[in-house]
Amino acid sequence: MNILLLGSGGREHALAWKIAQSPLLHQLYIAPGNPGTAALGTNVALKLSDFEAVATFVATHAIDMVVCGPEQPLVEGLADYLAQQESTANVRFIGPGKAGATLEGSKDFAKGFMLRHHIPTAAYQTFDGTQVEAAKRYLKTLTPPLVLKADGLCAGKGVLILPTHEEAFQALDEMFAGKFGTASSRVVIEEFLQGIELSVFALLDGCGGYVLLPEAKDYKRIGEGDTGLNTGGMGSVSPVPFADADFMRKVEDKIVRPTVEGLQAEGITYRGFVFFGLINCAGEPKVIEYNCRMGDPETETVMLRLKSDIVELFIAAAEGTLSEQTVETDPRAAVCVMLVSGGYPEAYGKGYPITGVDQVGKDSVVFHAGTALTDDTLVTSGGRVLAVSSYGQTLQEALAQSMDGAAHIVFKDAYYRRDIGGDVIA
Ligand code: AMP
Ligand code: GLY
């Protein structure tokens, strides 16, 4: 099997690491990839927004399967585009078409979908710029903190949580005035949910079959103790201790299965990952959001714990036979610690040489997130630079391994959190 993996971050390096272990793999290409994925396959300089270029590459390199890491090409309809071209129509594609990706691409669609299929989520209403007064009246019925969400894709920045009605009214005006471009021309206002979050991942085959992957929890704030600005993710853990068998049964019965059946009922053929962003409200799981892809940095722990051959699962997803598959999970724990550039998520420097990546212990894997090669020297090239993911018998042990690994890696102004998993480690 020749596989083209799309994307360039830590998530894609982790997917490439797992795909490369499959005996079913012949050639792996990653577009555009990063210096980490270059060690596992061939990086290809493709722009993912250029569907024609992707199709040409697929057709001319005997690609059997395309796996899409990020949401943007899915929301823009890459799967549908390839299915419509004669030369790529038969290529297996892991990732939903435009209709399925709308679960992530429109928060209003996702909320309506959950309402239609009785999937537990926060109460909400959606408003556009002509309904400012109605939106403010609805806000007044809610108790702070107040949650405002831009309807469209905003690279993870479209959710605002405001402590007072005054601030929420002002934020609403700014959103309708174009704070997030057209993404905030409609705004979802919803009830604030109290609880602890986790990420659950399913792979769907478009025929009603699905498998669950190991669950994970990510840490979004820059500072220890979950303080400071939001980031793309500072680390992750898997398993999540409170997601015991009883809780996961509720997740499957009340959320995962109704979602799969809801997609079927609405005629949406969904072949790919669904990322359920959940919150545990006093023992009851509720959906905060859907994503149409894997999480980053959750993938950097989930892939360590997935024992099954991921290519076999992808083939079953493409062929509609996932209900016959079982997923084998590594009983060990995994913790990912993200090394970021000093200053991130605000302004930061780039181009600093990195050393020590090959010095980490045997229980750790280093995934590249924002690195580049300059004359054979590995340098920083993004806010999130490297993800150190480690195994341990317990989360504490895995965290200790990742701390040890991180301590070996050196670049100017490097920063990482030392408390990843701290809130769930007993
Ligand atoms: P999202 O982009 O939808 O993942 O939202 C970003 C973050 O905002 C989530 O990870 C939650 O921490 C928080 N959030 C979103 N919706 C709610 C809600 N209804 N209640 C509490 N927190 C929320
Ligand atoms: N870790 C959250 C996300 O990938 O959106």
GROMACS .gro file of C-alpha atoms and ligand atoms in nm:
model
  454
    1MET     CA    1   0.000   0.000   0.000
    2ASN     CA    2   0.132   0.346  -0.096
    3ILE     CA    3   0.006   0.610   0.143
    4LEU     CA    4   0.003   0.989   0.117
    5LEU     CA    5  -0.031   1.154   0.458
    6LEU     CA    6  -0.131   1.521   0.456
    7GLY     CA    7  -0.007   1.769   0.715
    8SER     CA    8   0.309   1.895   0.880
    9GLY     CA    9   0.275   1.899   1.259
   10GLY     CA   10   0.337   1.680   1.559
   11ARG     CA   11   0.010   1.502   1.494
   12GLU     CA   12   0.123   1.404   1.145
   13HIS     CA   13   0.467   1.293   1.267
   14ALA     CA   14   0.292   1.068   1.522
   15LEU     CA   15   0.059   0.929   1.252
   16ALA     CA   16   0.356   0.872   1.021
   17TRP     CA   17   0.545   0.694   1.303
   18LYS     CA   18   0.251   0.458   1.350
   19ILE     CA   19   0.180   0.406   0.978
   20ALA     CA   20   0.550   0.332   0.914
   21GLN     CA   21   0.532   0.036   1.155
   22SER     CA   22   0.274  -0.144   0.941
   23PRO     CA   23   0.385  -0.444   0.733
   24LEU     CA   24   0.110  -0.342   0.489
   25LEU     CA   25   0.295  -0.021   0.400
   26HIS     CA   26   0.501  -0.001   0.084
   27GLN     CA   27   0.577   0.371   0.032
   28LEU     CA   28   0.488   0.656   0.266
   29TYR     CA   29   0.474   1.013   0.138
   30ILE     CA   30   0.403   1.309   0.364
   31ALA     CA   31   0.288   1.643   0.225
   32PRO     CA   32   0.438   1.876   0.322
   33GLY     CA   33   0.573   1.689   0.627
   34ASN     CA   34   0.858   1.809   0.851
   35PRO     CA   35   1.216   1.700   0.934
   36GLY     CA   36   1.074   1.432   1.165
   37THR     CA   37   0.852   1.272   0.901
   38ALA     CA   38   1.143   1.281   0.652
   39ALA     CA   39   1.300   0.996   0.850
   40LEU     CA   40   0.989   0.778   0.800
   41GLY     CA   41   0.903   0.844   0.436
   42THR     CA   42   0.937   1.097   0.158
   43ASN     CA   43   0.831   1.456   0.219
   44VAL     CA   44   0.656   1.618  -0.076
   45ALA     CA   45   0.622   1.994  -0.116
   46LEU     CA   46   0.249   2.019  -0.183
   47LYS     CA   47   0.014   2.298  -0.079
   48LEU     CA   48  -0.294   2.132   0.069
   49SER     CA   49  -0.519   2.410  -0.058
   50ASP     CA   50  -0.411   2.321  -0.413
   51PHE     CA   51  -0.646   2.026  -0.471
   52GLU     CA   52  -0.535   1.989  -0.832
   53ALA     CA   53  -0.171   1.946  -0.727
   54VAL     CA   54  -0.271   1.688  -0.465
   55ALA     CA   55  -0.476   1.496  -0.723
   56THR     CA   56  -0.190   1.502  -0.975
   57PHE     CA   57   0.053   1.367  -0.715
   58VAL     CA   58  -0.189   1.092  -0.612
   59ALA     CA   59  -0.246   0.988  -0.972
   60THR     CA   60   0.119   0.991  -1.074
   61HIS     CA   61   0.265   0.815  -0.767
   62ALA     CA   62   0.034   0.513  -0.752
   63ILE     CA   63  -0.110   0.628  -0.420
   64ASP     CA   64  -0.360   0.378  -0.279
   65MET     CA   65  -0.467   0.575   0.025
   66VAL     CA   66  -0.471   0.938   0.138
   67VAL     CA   67  -0.484   1.016   0.511
   68CYS     CA   68  -0.570   1.376   0.597
   69GLY     CA   69  -0.429   1.513   0.925
   70PRO     CA   70  -0.568   1.870   0.949
   71GLU     CA   71  -0.929   1.991   0.923
   72GLN     CA   72  -0.892   2.270   0.667
   73PRO     CA   73  -0.869   2.056   0.350
   74LEU     CA   74  -1.157   1.840   0.477
   75VAL     CA   75  -1.382   2.138   0.545
   76GLU     CA   76  -1.289   2.273   0.199
   77GLY     CA   77  -1.394   1.943   0.038
   78LEU     CA   78  -1.071   1.766  -0.060
   79ALA     CA   79  -1.223   1.419  -0.016
   80ASP     CA   80  -1.512   1.507  -0.247
   81TYR     CA   81  -1.277   1.664  -0.502
   82LEU     CA   82  -1.056   1.354  -0.527
   83ALA     CA   83  -1.365   1.130  -0.549
   84GLN     CA   84  -1.489   1.339  -0.844
   85GLN     CA   85  -1.170   1.321  -1.054
   86GLU     CA   86  -1.147   1.021  -1.284
   87SER     CA   87  -0.778   0.960  -1.205
   88THR     CA   88  -0.826   0.960  -0.825
   89ALA     CA   89  -1.184   0.837  -0.784
   90ASN     CA   90  -1.080   0.497  -0.653
   91VAL     CA   91  -0.821   0.616  -0.403
   92ARG     CA   92  -0.912   0.536  -0.044
   93PHE     CA   93  -0.945   0.855   0.157
   94ILE     CA   94  -0.933   0.874   0.537
   95GLY     CA   95  -1.119   1.188   0.636
   96PRO     CA   96  -1.482   1.293   0.582
   97GLY     CA   97  -1.618   1.480   0.284
   98LYS     CA   98  -1.733   1.837   0.314
   99ALA     CA   99  -2.073   1.741   0.458
  100GLY     CA  100  -1.923   1.537   0.743
  101ALA     CA  101  -1.649   1.791   0.809
  102THR     CA  102  -1.922   2.048   0.877
  103LEU     CA  103  -1.940   1.892   1.224
  104GLU     CA  104  -1.621   2.092   1.283
  105GLY     CA  105  -1.662   2.360   1.016
  106SER     CA  106  -1.986   2.501   1.158
  107LYS     CA  107  -2.055   2.509   1.530
  108ASP     CA  108  -2.419   2.589   1.456
  109PHE     CA  109  -2.448   2.277   1.239
  110ALA     CA  110  -2.283   2.067   1.511
  111LYS     CA  111  -2.521   2.200   1.777
  112GLY     CA  112  -2.824   2.139   1.555
  113PHE     CA  113  -2.700   1.788   1.480
  114MET     CA  114  -2.670   1.713   1.852
  115LEU     CA  115  -3.014   1.852   1.919
  116ARG     CA  116  -3.166   1.640   1.638
  117HIS     CA  117  -3.002   1.324   1.772
  118HIS     CA  118  -3.048   1.387   2.145
  119ILE     CA  119  -2.674   1.401   2.213
  120PRO     CA  120  -2.595   1.572   2.545
  121THR     CA  121  -2.442   1.919   2.501
  122ALA     CA  122  -2.476   2.272   2.641
  123ALA     CA  123  -2.803   2.459   2.574
  124TYR     CA  124  -2.751   2.720   2.299
  125GLN     CA  125  -2.888   2.960   2.042
  126THR     CA  126  -2.731   3.092   1.721
  127PHE     CA  127  -2.756   3.452   1.600
  128ASP     CA  128  -2.638   3.657   1.302
  129GLY     CA  129  -2.554   4.027   1.274
  130THR     CA  130  -2.919   4.123   1.219
  131GLN     CA  131  -3.016   3.975   1.556
  132VAL     CA  132  -2.791   4.165   1.797
  133GLU     CA  133  -3.073   4.263   2.033
  134ALA     CA  134  -3.213   3.908   2.045
  135ALA     CA  135  -2.863   3.776   2.109
  136LYS     CA  136  -2.817   4.016   2.400
  137ARG     CA  137  -3.158   3.921   2.540
  138TYR     CA  138  -3.052   3.555   2.529
  139LEU     CA  139  -2.720   3.638   2.697
  140LYS     CA  140  -2.915   3.807   2.979
  141THR     CA  141  -3.093   3.478   3.052
  142LEU     CA  142  -2.756   3.307   3.112
  143THR     CA  143  -2.542   3.319   3.424
  144PRO     CA  144  -2.171   3.410   3.371
  145PRO     CA  145  -1.922   3.293   3.264
  146LEU     CA  146  -2.068   3.345   2.914
  147VAL     CA  147  -1.960   3.139   2.616
  148LEU     CA  148  -1.950   3.292   2.265
  149LYS     CA  149  -1.838   3.084   1.967
  150ALA     CA  150  -1.771   3.197   1.613
  151ASP     CA  151  -1.966   2.960   1.389
  152GLY     CA  152  -1.685   2.896   1.140
  153LEU     CA  153  -1.327   2.767   1.151
  154CYS     CA  154  -1.088   2.994   1.343
  155ALA     CA  155  -0.776   2.780   1.396
  156GLY     CA  156  -0.892   2.707   1.751
  157LYS     CA  157  -0.930   3.075   1.847
  158GLY     CA  158  -1.301   3.130   1.792
  159VAL     CA  159  -1.429   3.059   2.144
  160LEU     CA  160  -1.454   3.343   2.395
  161ILE     CA  161  -1.545   3.293   2.760
  162LEU     CA  162  -1.642   3.619   2.930
  163PRO     CA  163  -1.681   3.683   3.302
  164THR     CA  164  -1.952   3.954   3.280
  165HIS     CA  165  -2.252   4.043   3.063
  166GLU     CA  166  -2.092   4.379   2.976
  167GLU     CA  167  -1.783   4.208   2.835
  168ALA     CA  168  -1.995   3.952   2.652
  169PHE     CA  169  -2.205   4.227   2.486
  170GLN     CA  170  -1.887   4.400   2.371
  171ALA     CA  171  -1.733   4.073   2.245
  172LEU     CA  172  -2.055   3.997   2.057
  173ASP     CA  173  -2.044   4.336   1.883
  174GLU     CA  174  -1.680   4.276   1.788
  175MET     CA  175  -1.756   3.929   1.653
  176PHE     CA  176  -2.039   4.058   1.433
  177ALA     CA  177  -1.809   4.341   1.323
  178GLY     CA  178  -1.566   4.082   1.185
  179LYS     CA  179  -1.327   3.996   1.470
  180PHE     CA  180  -1.289   3.648   1.315
  181GLY     CA  181  -1.372   3.751   0.959
  182THR     CA  182  -1.670   3.571   0.808
  183ALA     CA  183  -1.630   3.290   1.065
  184SER     CA  184  -1.802   3.513   1.322
  185SER     CA  185  -2.083   3.641   1.099
  186ARG     CA  186  -2.286   3.390   1.298
  187VAL     CA  187  -2.228   3.337   1.669
  188VAL     CA  188  -2.331   3.045   1.888
  189ILE     CA  189  -2.408   3.150   2.245
  190GLU     CA  190  -2.418   2.864   2.490
  191GLU     CA  191  -2.452   2.761   2.849
  192PHE     CA  192  -2.122   2.731   3.041
  193LEU     CA  193  -2.050   2.374   3.146
  194GLN     CA  194  -1.852   2.301   3.461
  195GLY     CA  195  -1.630   1.995   3.465
  196ILE     CA  196  -1.310   1.836   3.346
  197GLU     CA  197  -1.249   1.785   2.976
  198LEU     CA  198  -1.122   1.486   2.779
  199SER     CA  199  -1.082   1.386   2.416
  200VAL     CA  200  -1.233   1.070   2.273
  201PHE     CA  201  -1.149   0.948   1.924
  202ALA     CA  202  -1.341   0.719   1.691
  203LEU     CA  203  -1.260   0.597   1.342
  204LEU     CA  204  -1.572   0.559   1.126
  205ASP     CA  205  -1.619   0.353   0.811
  206GLY     CA  206  -1.915   0.534   0.657
  207CYS     CA  207  -2.133   0.224   0.686
  208GLY     CA  208  -2.224   0.248   1.054
  209GLY     CA  209  -1.912   0.068   1.176
  210TYR     CA  210  -1.661   0.232   1.405
  211VAL     CA  211  -1.380   0.165   1.652
  212LEU     CA  212  -1.275   0.371   1.953
  213LEU     CA  213  -0.910   0.463   2.001
  214PRO     CA  214  -0.751   0.525   2.343
  215GLU     CA  215  -0.887   0.842   2.504
  216ALA     CA  216  -0.661   1.134   2.598
  217LYS     CA  217  -0.658   1.469   2.773
  218ASP     CA  218  -0.478   1.776   2.646
  219TYR     CA  219  -0.340   2.080   2.830
  220LYS     CA  220  -0.408   2.404   2.643
  221ARG     CA  221  -0.284   2.679   2.877
  222ILE     CA  222   0.073   2.803   2.853
  223GLY     CA  223   0.136   2.812   3.228
  224GLU     CA  224   0.162   2.544   3.493
  225GLY     CA  225  -0.153   2.487   3.692
  226ASP     CA  226  -0.355   2.564   3.375
  227THR     CA  227  -0.289   2.937   3.387
  228GLY     CA  228  -0.215   3.201   3.124
  229LEU     CA  229  -0.295   3.217   2.754
  230ASN     CA  230  -0.443   2.939   2.542
  231THR     CA  231  -0.205   2.758   2.309
  232GLY     CA  232  -0.235   2.489   2.045
  233GLY     CA  233  -0.164   2.241   2.327
  234MET     CA  234   0.124   2.202   2.572
  235GLY     CA  235   0.097   1.829   2.629
  236SER     CA  236  -0.135   1.534   2.666
  237VAL     CA  237  -0.190   1.218   2.865
  238SER     CA  238  -0.348   0.881   2.791
  239PRO     CA  239  -0.527   0.705   2.955
  240VAL     CA  240  -0.749   0.950   3.142
  241PRO     CA  241  -0.803   0.802   3.490
  242PHE     CA  242  -1.161   0.926   3.538
  243ALA     CA  243  -1.264   0.776   3.203
  244ASP     CA  244  -1.331   0.438   3.361
  245ALA     CA  245  -1.539   0.160   3.204
  246ASP     CA  246  -1.864   0.302   3.342
  247PHE     CA  247  -1.794   0.654   3.210
  248MET     CA  248  -1.680   0.523   2.871
  249ARG     CA  249  -1.996   0.313   2.841
  250LYS     CA  250  -2.198   0.634   2.883
  251VAL     CA  251  -1.977   0.804   2.622
  252GLU     CA  252  -2.038   0.524   2.375
  253ASP     CA  253  -2.411   0.485   2.444
  254LYS     CA  254  -2.507   0.852   2.470
  255ILE     CA  255  -2.257   1.017   2.235
  256VAL     CA  256  -2.054   0.799   2.000
  257ARG     CA  257  -2.324   0.563   1.876
  258PRO     CA  258  -2.590   0.836   1.841
  259THR     CA  259  -2.338   1.039   1.640
  260VAL     CA  260  -2.258   0.750   1.405
  261GLU     CA  261  -2.629   0.671   1.366
  262GLY     CA  262  -2.713   1.038   1.323
  263LEU     CA  263  -2.467   1.069   1.037
  264GLN     CA  264  -2.617   0.761   0.875
  265ALA     CA  265  -2.971   0.893   0.923
  266GLU     CA  266  -2.877   1.225   0.761
  267GLY     CA  267  -2.721   1.052   0.462
  268ILE     CA  268  -2.368   1.169   0.546
  269THR     CA  269  -2.107   0.910   0.454
  270TYR     CA  270  -1.835   0.971   0.710
  271ARG     CA  271  -1.510   0.778   0.665
  272GLY     CA  272  -1.246   0.906   0.901
  273PHE     CA  273  -1.176   1.025   1.252
  274VAL     CA  274  -1.427   1.193   1.478
  275PHE     CA  275  -1.271   1.375   1.771
  276PHE     CA  276  -1.526   1.417   2.050
  277GLY     CA  277  -1.426   1.708   2.274
  278LEU     CA  278  -1.611   1.608   2.592
  279ILE     CA  279  -1.661   1.741   2.939
  280ASN     CA  280  -1.738   1.531   3.245
  281CYS     CA  281  -2.022   1.710   3.422
  282ALA     CA  282  -2.061   1.530   3.756
  283GLY     CA  283  -2.017   1.189   3.593
  284GLU     CA  284  -2.222   1.267   3.281
  285PRO     CA  285  -2.034   1.321   2.953
  286LYS     CA  286  -2.143   1.614   2.734
  287VAL     CA  287  -2.008   1.729   2.400
  288ILE     CA  288  -1.817   2.060   2.394
  289GLU     CA  289  -1.725   2.025   2.027
  290TYR     CA  290  -1.671   1.787   1.738
  291ASN     CA  291  -1.359   1.787   1.525
  292CYS     CA  292  -1.328   1.597   1.198
  293ARG     CA  293  -0.966   1.488   1.261
  294MET     CA  294  -0.735   1.367   1.536
  295GLY     CA  295  -0.625   1.604   1.813
  296ASP     CA  296  -0.286   1.763   1.847
  297PRO     CA  297  -0.109   1.692   2.089
  298GLU     CA  298  -0.345   1.403   2.179
  299THR     CA  299  -0.229   1.199   1.877
  300GLU     CA  300   0.123   1.209   2.020
  301THR     CA  301   0.004   0.993   2.313
  302VAL     CA  302  -0.280   0.802   2.145
  303MET     CA  303  -0.046   0.658   1.878
  304LEU     CA  304   0.191   0.530   2.148
  305ARG     CA  305  -0.094   0.338   2.307
  306LEU     CA  306  -0.254   0.203   1.989
  307LYS     CA  307  -0.119  -0.149   1.943
  308SER     CA  308  -0.332  -0.248   1.643
  309ASP     CA  309  -0.197  -0.193   1.293
  310ILE     CA  310  -0.334   0.149   1.196
  311VAL     CA  311  -0.311   0.072   0.823
  312GLU     CA  312  -0.529  -0.235   0.876
  313LEU     CA  313  -0.782  -0.012   1.054
  314PHE     CA  314  -0.765   0.243   0.770
  315ILE     CA  315  -0.829  -0.028   0.510
  316ALA     CA  316  -1.127  -0.153   0.710
  317ALA     CA  317  -1.253   0.207   0.739
  318ALA     CA  318  -1.226   0.248   0.362
  319GLU     CA  319  -1.396  -0.084   0.293
  320GLY     CA  320  -1.677  -0.046   0.545
  321THR     CA  321  -1.570  -0.339   0.764
  322LEU     CA  322  -1.467  -0.165   1.086
  323SER     CA  323  -1.738  -0.338   1.288
  324GLU     CA  324  -1.537  -0.659   1.242
  325GLN     CA  325  -1.222  -0.499   1.388
  326THR     CA  326  -1.111  -0.473   1.748
  327VAL     CA  327  -0.857  -0.225   1.875
  328GLU     CA  328  -0.570  -0.348   2.086
  329THR     CA  329  -0.435  -0.099   2.337
  330ASP     CA  330  -0.098  -0.088   2.508
  331PRO     CA  331  -0.164  -0.116   2.884
  332ARG     CA  332   0.114   0.132   2.955
  333ALA     CA  333   0.048   0.501   3.009
  334ALA     CA  334   0.176   0.775   2.778
  335VAL     CA  335   0.252   1.141   2.845
  336CYS     CA  336   0.347   1.402   2.584
  337VAL     CA  337   0.529   1.720   2.684
  338MET     CA  338   0.551   1.997   2.424
  339LEU     CA  339   0.871   2.201   2.402
  340VAL     CA  340   0.779   2.547   2.277
  341SER     CA  341   0.960   2.863   2.173
  342GLY     CA  342   1.000   3.124   2.448
  343GLY     CA  343   0.729   3.388   2.408
  344TYR     CA  344   0.476   3.150   2.248
  345PRO     CA  345   0.175   3.184   2.207
  346GLU     CA  346   0.269   3.550   2.150
  347ALA     CA  347   0.573   3.667   1.950
  348TYR     CA  348   0.872   3.431   1.951
  349GLY     CA  349   1.202   3.386   1.769
  350LYS     CA  350   1.276   3.120   1.507
  351GLY     CA  351   1.578   2.958   1.353
  352TYR     CA  352   1.750   2.855   1.677
  353PRO     CA  353   1.964   2.538   1.651
  354ILE     CA  354   1.830   2.234   1.838
  355THR     CA  355   2.049   1.968   1.998
  356GLY     CA  356   1.985   1.654   2.200
  357VAL     CA  357   1.687   1.507   2.010
  358ASP     CA  358   1.876   1.175   1.981
  359GLN     CA  359   1.968   1.179   2.353
  360VAL     CA  360   1.624   1.087   2.488
  361GLY     CA  361   1.573   0.749   2.657
  362LYS     CA  362   1.442   0.432   2.494
  363ASP     CA  363   1.091   0.482   2.635
  364SER     CA  364   1.051   0.820   2.466
  365VAL     CA  365   0.972   0.926   2.110
  366VAL     CA  366   1.032   1.280   1.992
  367PHE     CA  367   0.778   1.411   1.742
  368HIS     CA  368   0.858   1.722   1.540
  369ALA     CA  369   0.596   1.998   1.542
  370GLY     CA  370   0.776   2.317   1.437
  371THR     CA  371   1.127   2.239   1.316
  372ALA     CA  372   1.318   2.297   0.994
  373LEU     CA  373   1.654   2.204   0.848
  374THR     CA  374   1.898   2.482   0.763
  375ASP     CA  375   2.214   2.343   0.600
  376ASP     CA  376   2.165   2.009   0.779
  377THR     CA  377   2.117   2.181   1.116
  378LEU     CA  378   1.786   2.120   1.291
  379VAL     CA  379   1.639   2.457   1.393
  380THR     CA  380   1.318   2.587   1.549
  381SER     CA  381   1.055   2.709   1.304
  382GLY     CA  382   0.731   2.740   1.501
  383GLY     CA  383   0.576   2.806   1.840
  384ARG     CA  384   0.535   2.442   1.927
  385VAL     CA  385   0.869   2.285   1.839
  386LEU     CA  386   0.901   1.926   1.963
  387ALA     CA  387   0.670   1.682   2.142
  388VAL     CA  388   0.845   1.442   2.378
  389SER     CA  389   0.614   1.143   2.424
  390SER     CA  390   0.699   0.865   2.667
  391TYR     CA  391   0.573   0.536   2.798
  392GLY     CA  392   0.554   0.450   3.166
  393GLN     CA  393   0.385   0.188   3.381
  394THR     CA  394   0.189   0.480   3.527
  395LEU     CA  395   0.123   0.838   3.416
  396GLN     CA  396   0.374   0.954   3.680
  397GLU     CA  397   0.642   0.733   3.531
  398ALA     CA  398   0.561   0.843   3.177
  399LEU     CA  399   0.575   1.208   3.285
  400ALA     CA  400   0.910   1.150   3.454
  401GLN     CA  401   1.043   0.993   3.131
  402SER     CA  402   0.923   1.289   2.924
  403MET     CA  403   1.078   1.533   3.174
  404ASP     CA  404   1.405   1.346   3.144
  405GLY     CA  405   1.382   1.351   2.765
  406ALA     CA  406   1.293   1.721   2.756
  407ALA     CA  407   1.593   1.801   2.976
  408HIS     CA  408   1.825   1.657   2.709
  409ILE     CA  409   1.689   1.879   2.434
  410VAL     CA  410   1.839   2.225   2.409
  411PHE     CA  411   1.745   2.533   2.205
  412LYS     CA  412   1.747   2.904   2.289
  413ASP     CA  413   1.452   3.014   2.508
  414ALA     CA  414   1.294   2.666   2.517
  415TYR     CA  415   0.998   2.632   2.756
  416TYR     CA  416   0.778   2.343   2.865
  417ARG     CA  417   0.529   2.264   3.137
  418ARG     CA  418   0.639   2.022   3.408
  419ASP     CA  419   0.289   1.947   3.535
  420ILE     CA  420   0.126   1.773   3.236
  421GLY     CA  421  -0.132   1.532   3.379
  422GLY     CA  422  -0.096   1.683   3.725
  423ASP     CA  423  -0.470   1.731   3.768
  424VAL     CA  424  -0.561   1.370   3.688
  425ILE     CA  425  -0.262   1.192   3.844
  426ALA     CA  426  -0.393   1.072   4.178
  427AMP     P1  427  -1.360   2.473   2.143
  427AMP     O1  428  -1.283   2.555   2.043
  427AMP     O2  429  -1.505   2.453   2.110
  427AMP     O3  430  -1.286   2.349   2.183
  427AMP     O4  431  -1.360   2.557   2.278
  427AMP     C1  432  -1.238   2.592   2.336
  427AMP     C2  433  -1.245   2.568   2.483
  427AMP     O5  434  -1.343   2.651   2.542
  427AMP     C3  435  -1.286   2.426   2.519
  427AMP     O6  436  -1.181   2.337   2.517
  427AMP     C4  437  -1.339   2.449   2.658
  427AMP     O7  438  -1.232   2.453   2.752
  427AMP     C5  439  -1.401   2.583   2.651
  427AMP     N1  440  -1.546   2.573   2.629
  427AMP     C6  441  -1.609   2.568   2.511
  427AMP     N2  442  -1.742   2.558   2.529
  427AMP     C7  443  -1.764   2.556   2.662
  427AMP     C8  444  -1.880   2.546   2.743
  427AMP     N3  445  -2.003   2.540   2.693
  427AMP     N4  446  -1.863   2.545   2.876
  427AMP     C9  447  -1.740   2.553   2.931
  427AMP     N5  448  -1.627   2.564   2.860
  427AMP    C10  449  -1.637   2.565   2.726
  428GLY     N1  450  -0.592   1.934   2.114
  428GLY     C1  451  -0.708   1.999   2.065
  428GLY     C2  452  -0.717   2.003   1.918
  428GLY     O1  453  -0.644   1.936   1.847
  428GLY     O2  454  -0.804   2.072   1.868
   0.00000   0.00000   0.00000
